[in-house]
Amino acid sequence: EALFMATERICDERPPGSVTVRQIAETADVNHGLVHHYFESKEALLAATMLRVEEEFLEIVAAEEEPADVVRGFFDELNARPTYPRLLSWMLLEGIDPTRQIGSFPLIEHLIDTISTVTNRSEARLRVQVLLTFVTGWTTTATFMAEITGLTSRERGRSDARGREQAVAIALGTSARLDR
């Protein structure tokens, strides 16, 4: 548990590729040999952390019944805890196949199942792929983009609200009103 919490904390602060096993161990207040006892490599620990975060997100969104609320909860969790999209992006950029590291993605299956309640399964898979691409990009770049565009904290809140509603529009196949 301490290793997962430390890995998430560190990966929220710096790029996963720059993180070392020793830094994770120090943050977790354990001997770095313990990390190697449980995980064969840094990549294995990062993948396990990503899977753990995904499972935690699944618990949160599974509590929602309405598809729009599921998507809003998913967006909000990723925005508040960007570890998952950061680790996923890092793996992809490093040429690491997340499916080989992790296997299945229960959260993504849940999103597909949820969106399938408003459309057919094939369309739901398409919408979830676009949704994941949008939300992953949003959560990994929104803070930087807000800074370079000079958004105030109030405007940032409005921007996040628009992003959340755009995510719902993507998932449900509707158009989001951006004039709020």
mmCIF file of C-alpha atoms in Angstrom:
data_model
loop_
_atom_site.group_PDB
_atom_site.id
_atom_site.type_symbol
_atom_site.label_atom_id
_atom_site.label_comp_id
_atom_site.label_asym_id
_atom_site.label_seq_id
_atom_site.Cartn_x
_atom_site.Cartn_y
_atom_site.Cartn_z
ATOM 1 C CA GLU A 1 0.000 0.000 0.000
ATOM 2 C CA ALA A 2 2.794 2.420 0.910
ATOM 3 C CA LEU A 3 4.547 1.735 -2.397
ATOM 4 C CA PHE A 4 1.388 2.419 -4.405
ATOM 5 C CA MET A 5 0.661 5.637 -2.530
ATOM 6 C CA ALA A 6 4.269 6.811 -2.921
ATOM 7 C CA THR A 7 4.319 5.950 -6.622
ATOM 8 C CA GLU A 8 1.105 7.841 -7.240
ATOM 9 C CA ARG A 9 2.307 10.867 -5.280
ATOM 10 C CA ILE A 10 5.631 11.006 -7.122
ATOM 11 C CA CYS A 11 4.088 10.435 -10.563
ATOM 12 C CA ASP A 12 1.656 13.286 -9.907
ATOM 13 C CA GLU A 13 4.651 15.584 -9.354
ATOM 14 C CA ARG A 14 7.072 14.486 -12.068
ATOM 15 C CA PRO A 15 7.213 12.454 -15.262
ATOM 16 C CA PRO A 16 7.064 8.699 -14.604
ATOM 17 C CA GLY A 17 10.160 8.104 -16.726
ATOM 18 C CA SER A 18 12.255 10.267 -14.409
ATOM 19 C CA VAL A 19 11.122 8.497 -11.251
ATOM 20 C CA THR A 20 13.524 5.998 -9.695
ATOM 21 C CA VAL A 21 12.837 2.980 -7.516
ATOM 22 C CA ARG A 22 14.983 4.573 -4.812
ATOM 23 C CA GLN A 23 12.795 7.746 -4.847
ATOM 24 C CA ILE A 24 9.649 5.650 -4.534
ATOM 25 C CA ALA A 25 11.151 3.644 -1.667
ATOM 26 C CA GLU A 26 12.277 6.802 0.141
ATOM 27 C CA THR A 27 8.827 8.379 -0.259
ATOM 28 C CA ALA A 28 7.219 5.166 1.030
ATOM 29 C CA ASP A 29 9.767 5.057 3.845
ATOM 30 C CA VAL A 30 10.885 1.522 2.986
ATOM 31 C CA ASN A 31 14.159 -0.033 1.884
ATOM 32 C CA HIS A 32 14.497 0.051 -1.912
ATOM 33 C CA GLY A 33 15.218 -3.693 -1.864
ATOM 34 C CA LEU A 34 11.623 -4.205 -0.772
ATOM 35 C CA VAL A 35 10.430 -2.682 -4.047
ATOM 36 C CA HIS A 36 12.450 -5.260 -5.984
ATOM 37 C CA HIS A 37 11.084 -8.010 -3.736
ATOM 38 C CA TYR A 38 7.513 -7.243 -4.835
ATOM 39 C CA PHE A 39 8.106 -5.922 -8.357
ATOM 40 C CA GLU A 40 10.591 -7.104 -10.945
ATOM 41 C CA SER A 41 11.140 -3.600 -12.317
ATOM 42 C CA LYS A 42 10.140 0.028 -12.052
ATOM 43 C CA GLU A 43 7.892 -0.516 -15.071
ATOM 44 C CA ALA A 44 6.094 -3.353 -13.276
ATOM 45 C CA LEU A 45 5.503 -1.127 -10.230
ATOM 46 C CA LEU A 46 4.227 1.714 -12.421
ATOM 47 C CA ALA A 47 1.881 -0.667 -14.271
ATOM 48 C CA ALA A 48 0.611 -2.118 -10.984
ATOM 49 C CA THR A 49 0.023 1.403 -9.674
ATOM 50 C CA MET A 50 -1.910 2.298 -12.818
ATOM 51 C CA LEU A 51 -4.080 -0.805 -12.429
ATOM 52 C CA ARG A 52 -4.705 -0.010 -8.766
ATOM 53 C CA VAL A 53 -5.768 3.552 -9.594
ATOM 54 C CA GLU A 54 -8.040 2.188 -12.343
ATOM 55 C CA GLU A 55 -9.667 -0.178 -9.829
ATOM 56 C CA GLU A 56 -10.240 2.713 -7.420
ATOM 57 C CA PHE A 57 -11.799 4.790 -10.210
ATOM 58 C CA LEU A 58 -14.018 1.856 -11.158
ATOM 59 C CA GLU A 59 -15.362 1.664 -7.599
ATOM 60 C CA ILE A 60 -16.248 5.360 -7.742
ATOM 61 C CA VAL A 61 -17.945 5.385 -11.148
ATOM 62 C CA ALA A 62 -19.681 2.029 -10.588
ATOM 63 C CA ALA A 63 -21.661 3.699 -7.808
ATOM 64 C CA GLU A 64 -23.319 5.946 -10.404
ATOM 65 C CA GLU A 65 -26.323 4.762 -12.395
ATOM 66 C CA GLU A 66 -26.877 7.431 -15.033
ATOM 67 C CA PRO A 67 -24.426 7.308 -17.974
ATOM 68 C CA ALA A 68 -23.816 11.077 -17.812
ATOM 69 C CA ASP A 69 -22.977 10.815 -14.102
ATOM 70 C CA VAL A 70 -20.584 7.924 -14.791
ATOM 71 C CA VAL A 71 -18.739 10.031 -17.377
ATOM 72 C CA ARG A 72 -18.696 13.107 -15.115
ATOM 73 C CA GLY A 73 -17.317 11.037 -12.248
ATOM 74 C CA PHE A 74 -14.677 9.531 -14.531
ATOM 75 C CA PHE A 75 -13.645 12.979 -15.783
ATOM 76 C CA ASP A 76 -13.529 14.445 -12.281
ATOM 77 C CA GLU A 77 -11.466 11.579 -10.855
ATOM 78 C CA LEU A 78 -8.930 11.717 -13.679
ATOM 79 C CA ASN A 79 -8.714 15.477 -13.358
ATOM 80 C CA ALA A 80 -8.190 15.275 -9.590
ATOM 81 C CA ARG A 81 -5.785 12.309 -9.730
ATOM 82 C CA PRO A 82 -3.857 12.442 -13.015
ATOM 83 C CA THR A 83 -1.654 9.438 -12.217
ATOM 84 C CA TYR A 84 -3.630 7.105 -14.467
ATOM 85 C CA PRO A 85 -3.437 9.171 -17.665
ATOM 86 C CA ARG A 86 0.172 10.144 -16.932
ATOM 87 C CA LEU A 87 1.233 6.521 -16.535
ATOM 88 C CA LEU A 88 -0.780 5.444 -19.578
ATOM 89 C CA SER A 89 0.718 8.230 -21.700
ATOM 90 C CA TRP A 90 4.223 7.425 -20.458
ATOM 91 C CA MET A 91 3.832 3.745 -21.337
ATOM 92 C CA LEU A 92 2.572 4.538 -24.816
ATOM 93 C CA LEU A 93 5.303 7.112 -25.468
ATOM 94 C CA GLU A 94 7.960 4.664 -24.255
ATOM 95 C CA GLY A 95 6.640 1.943 -26.565
ATOM 96 C CA ILE A 96 5.371 -0.156 -23.657
ATOM 97 C CA ASP A 97 2.145 -1.979 -24.478
ATOM 98 C CA PRO A 98 -0.128 -1.414 -21.457
ATOM 99 C CA THR A 99 -2.145 -4.529 -22.289
ATOM 100 C CA ARG A 100 0.979 -6.650 -21.845
ATOM 101 C CA GLN A 101 1.751 -4.981 -18.526
ATOM 102 C CA ILE A 102 -1.771 -4.916 -17.146
ATOM 103 C CA GLY A 103 -3.963 -7.260 -19.145
ATOM 104 C CA SER A 104 -7.583 -6.182 -18.939
ATOM 105 C CA PHE A 105 -8.999 -2.751 -18.227
ATOM 106 C CA PRO A 106 -12.142 -3.177 -16.106
ATOM 107 C CA LEU A 107 -12.811 0.566 -15.947
ATOM 108 C CA ILE A 108 -12.833 0.831 -19.723
ATOM 109 C CA GLU A 109 -15.121 -2.207 -19.971
ATOM 110 C CA HIS A 110 -17.449 -0.541 -17.465
ATOM 111 C CA LEU A 111 -17.489 2.647 -19.536
ATOM 112 C CA ILE A 112 -18.309 0.634 -22.669
ATOM 113 C CA ASP A 113 -21.081 -1.230 -20.836
ATOM 114 C CA THR A 114 -22.476 2.065 -19.512
ATOM 115 C CA ILE A 115 -22.456 3.795 -22.904
ATOM 116 C CA SER A 116 -23.999 0.648 -24.437
ATOM 117 C CA THR A 117 -27.168 1.488 -22.502
ATOM 118 C CA VAL A 118 -27.730 4.481 -24.810
ATOM 119 C CA THR A 119 -26.403 3.059 -28.093
ATOM 120 C CA ASN A 120 -25.195 -0.191 -29.642
ATOM 121 C CA ARG A 121 -21.984 -1.837 -28.414
ATOM 122 C CA SER A 122 -19.964 -1.001 -31.525
ATOM 123 C CA GLU A 123 -20.842 2.702 -31.240
ATOM 124 C CA ALA A 124 -20.188 2.572 -27.489
ATOM 125 C CA ARG A 125 -16.647 1.264 -28.087
ATOM 126 C CA LEU A 126 -16.045 4.066 -30.589
ATOM 127 C CA ARG A 127 -17.362 6.714 -28.201
ATOM 128 C CA VAL A 128 -15.298 5.378 -25.295
ATOM 129 C CA GLN A 129 -12.145 5.424 -27.441
ATOM 130 C CA VAL A 130 -12.767 9.077 -28.338
ATOM 131 C CA LEU A 131 -13.708 9.848 -24.721
ATOM 132 C CA LEU A 132 -10.508 8.273 -23.376
ATOM 133 C CA THR A 133 -8.380 10.122 -25.898
ATOM 134 C CA PHE A 134 -10.060 13.416 -25.014
ATOM 135 C CA VAL A 135 -9.932 12.942 -21.237
ATOM 136 C CA THR A 136 -6.353 11.643 -21.229
ATOM 137 C CA GLY A 137 -5.243 14.672 -23.238
ATOM 138 C CA TRP A 138 -7.271 16.984 -21.035
ATOM 139 C CA THR A 139 -5.924 15.701 -17.749
ATOM 140 C CA THR A 140 -2.307 15.645 -18.876
ATOM 141 C CA THR A 141 -2.270 19.131 -20.437
ATOM 142 C CA ALA A 142 -5.052 21.237 -18.858
ATOM 143 C CA THR A 143 -2.954 22.783 -16.083
ATOM 144 C CA PHE A 144 -0.202 23.818 -18.479
ATOM 145 C CA MET A 145 -2.678 25.105 -21.063
ATOM 146 C CA ALA A 146 -4.509 27.122 -18.400
ATOM 147 C CA GLU A 147 -1.231 28.707 -17.331
ATOM 148 C CA ILE A 148 -0.057 29.646 -20.816
ATOM 149 C CA THR A 149 -3.457 31.062 -21.740
ATOM 150 C CA GLY A 150 -3.547 33.065 -18.519
ATOM 151 C CA LEU A 151 -6.739 31.617 -17.045
ATOM 152 C CA THR A 152 -7.610 32.718 -13.543
ATOM 153 C CA SER A 153 -8.576 30.027 -11.017
ATOM 154 C CA ARG A 154 -12.255 30.926 -11.564
ATOM 155 C CA GLU A 155 -11.841 30.629 -15.325
ATOM 156 C CA ARG A 156 -10.026 27.323 -14.814
ATOM 157 C CA GLY A 157 -13.054 26.050 -12.927
ATOM 158 C CA ARG A 158 -15.287 27.088 -15.816
ATOM 159 C CA SER A 159 -12.899 25.434 -18.254
ATOM 160 C CA ASP A 160 -12.984 22.174 -16.302
ATOM 161 C CA ALA A 161 -16.793 22.321 -16.221
ATOM 162 C CA ARG A 162 -16.864 22.739 -19.994
ATOM 163 C CA GLY A 163 -14.417 19.881 -20.419
ATOM 164 C CA ARG A 164 -16.581 17.670 -18.206
ATOM 165 C CA GLU A 165 -19.681 18.440 -20.262
ATOM 166 C CA GLN A 166 -17.758 17.906 -23.502
ATOM 167 C CA ALA A 167 -16.765 14.467 -22.174
ATOM 168 C CA VAL A 168 -20.442 13.695 -21.538
ATOM 169 C CA ALA A 169 -21.337 14.889 -25.031
ATOM 170 C CA ILE A 170 -18.679 12.643 -26.565
ATOM 171 C CA ALA A 171 -19.834 9.623 -24.568
ATOM 172 C CA LEU A 172 -23.551 10.114 -25.109
ATOM 173 C CA GLY A 173 -23.355 11.347 -28.696
ATOM 174 C CA THR A 174 -24.915 14.707 -27.948
ATOM 175 C CA SER A 175 -23.640 18.220 -28.433
ATOM 176 C CA ALA A 176 -22.335 20.144 -25.435
ATOM 177 C CA ARG A 177 -23.326 23.784 -25.066
ATOM 178 C CA LEU A 178 -20.145 25.753 -24.527
ATOM 179 C CA ASP A 179 -21.753 29.125 -23.893
ATOM 180 C CA ARG A 180 -22.314 28.660 -20.145
#
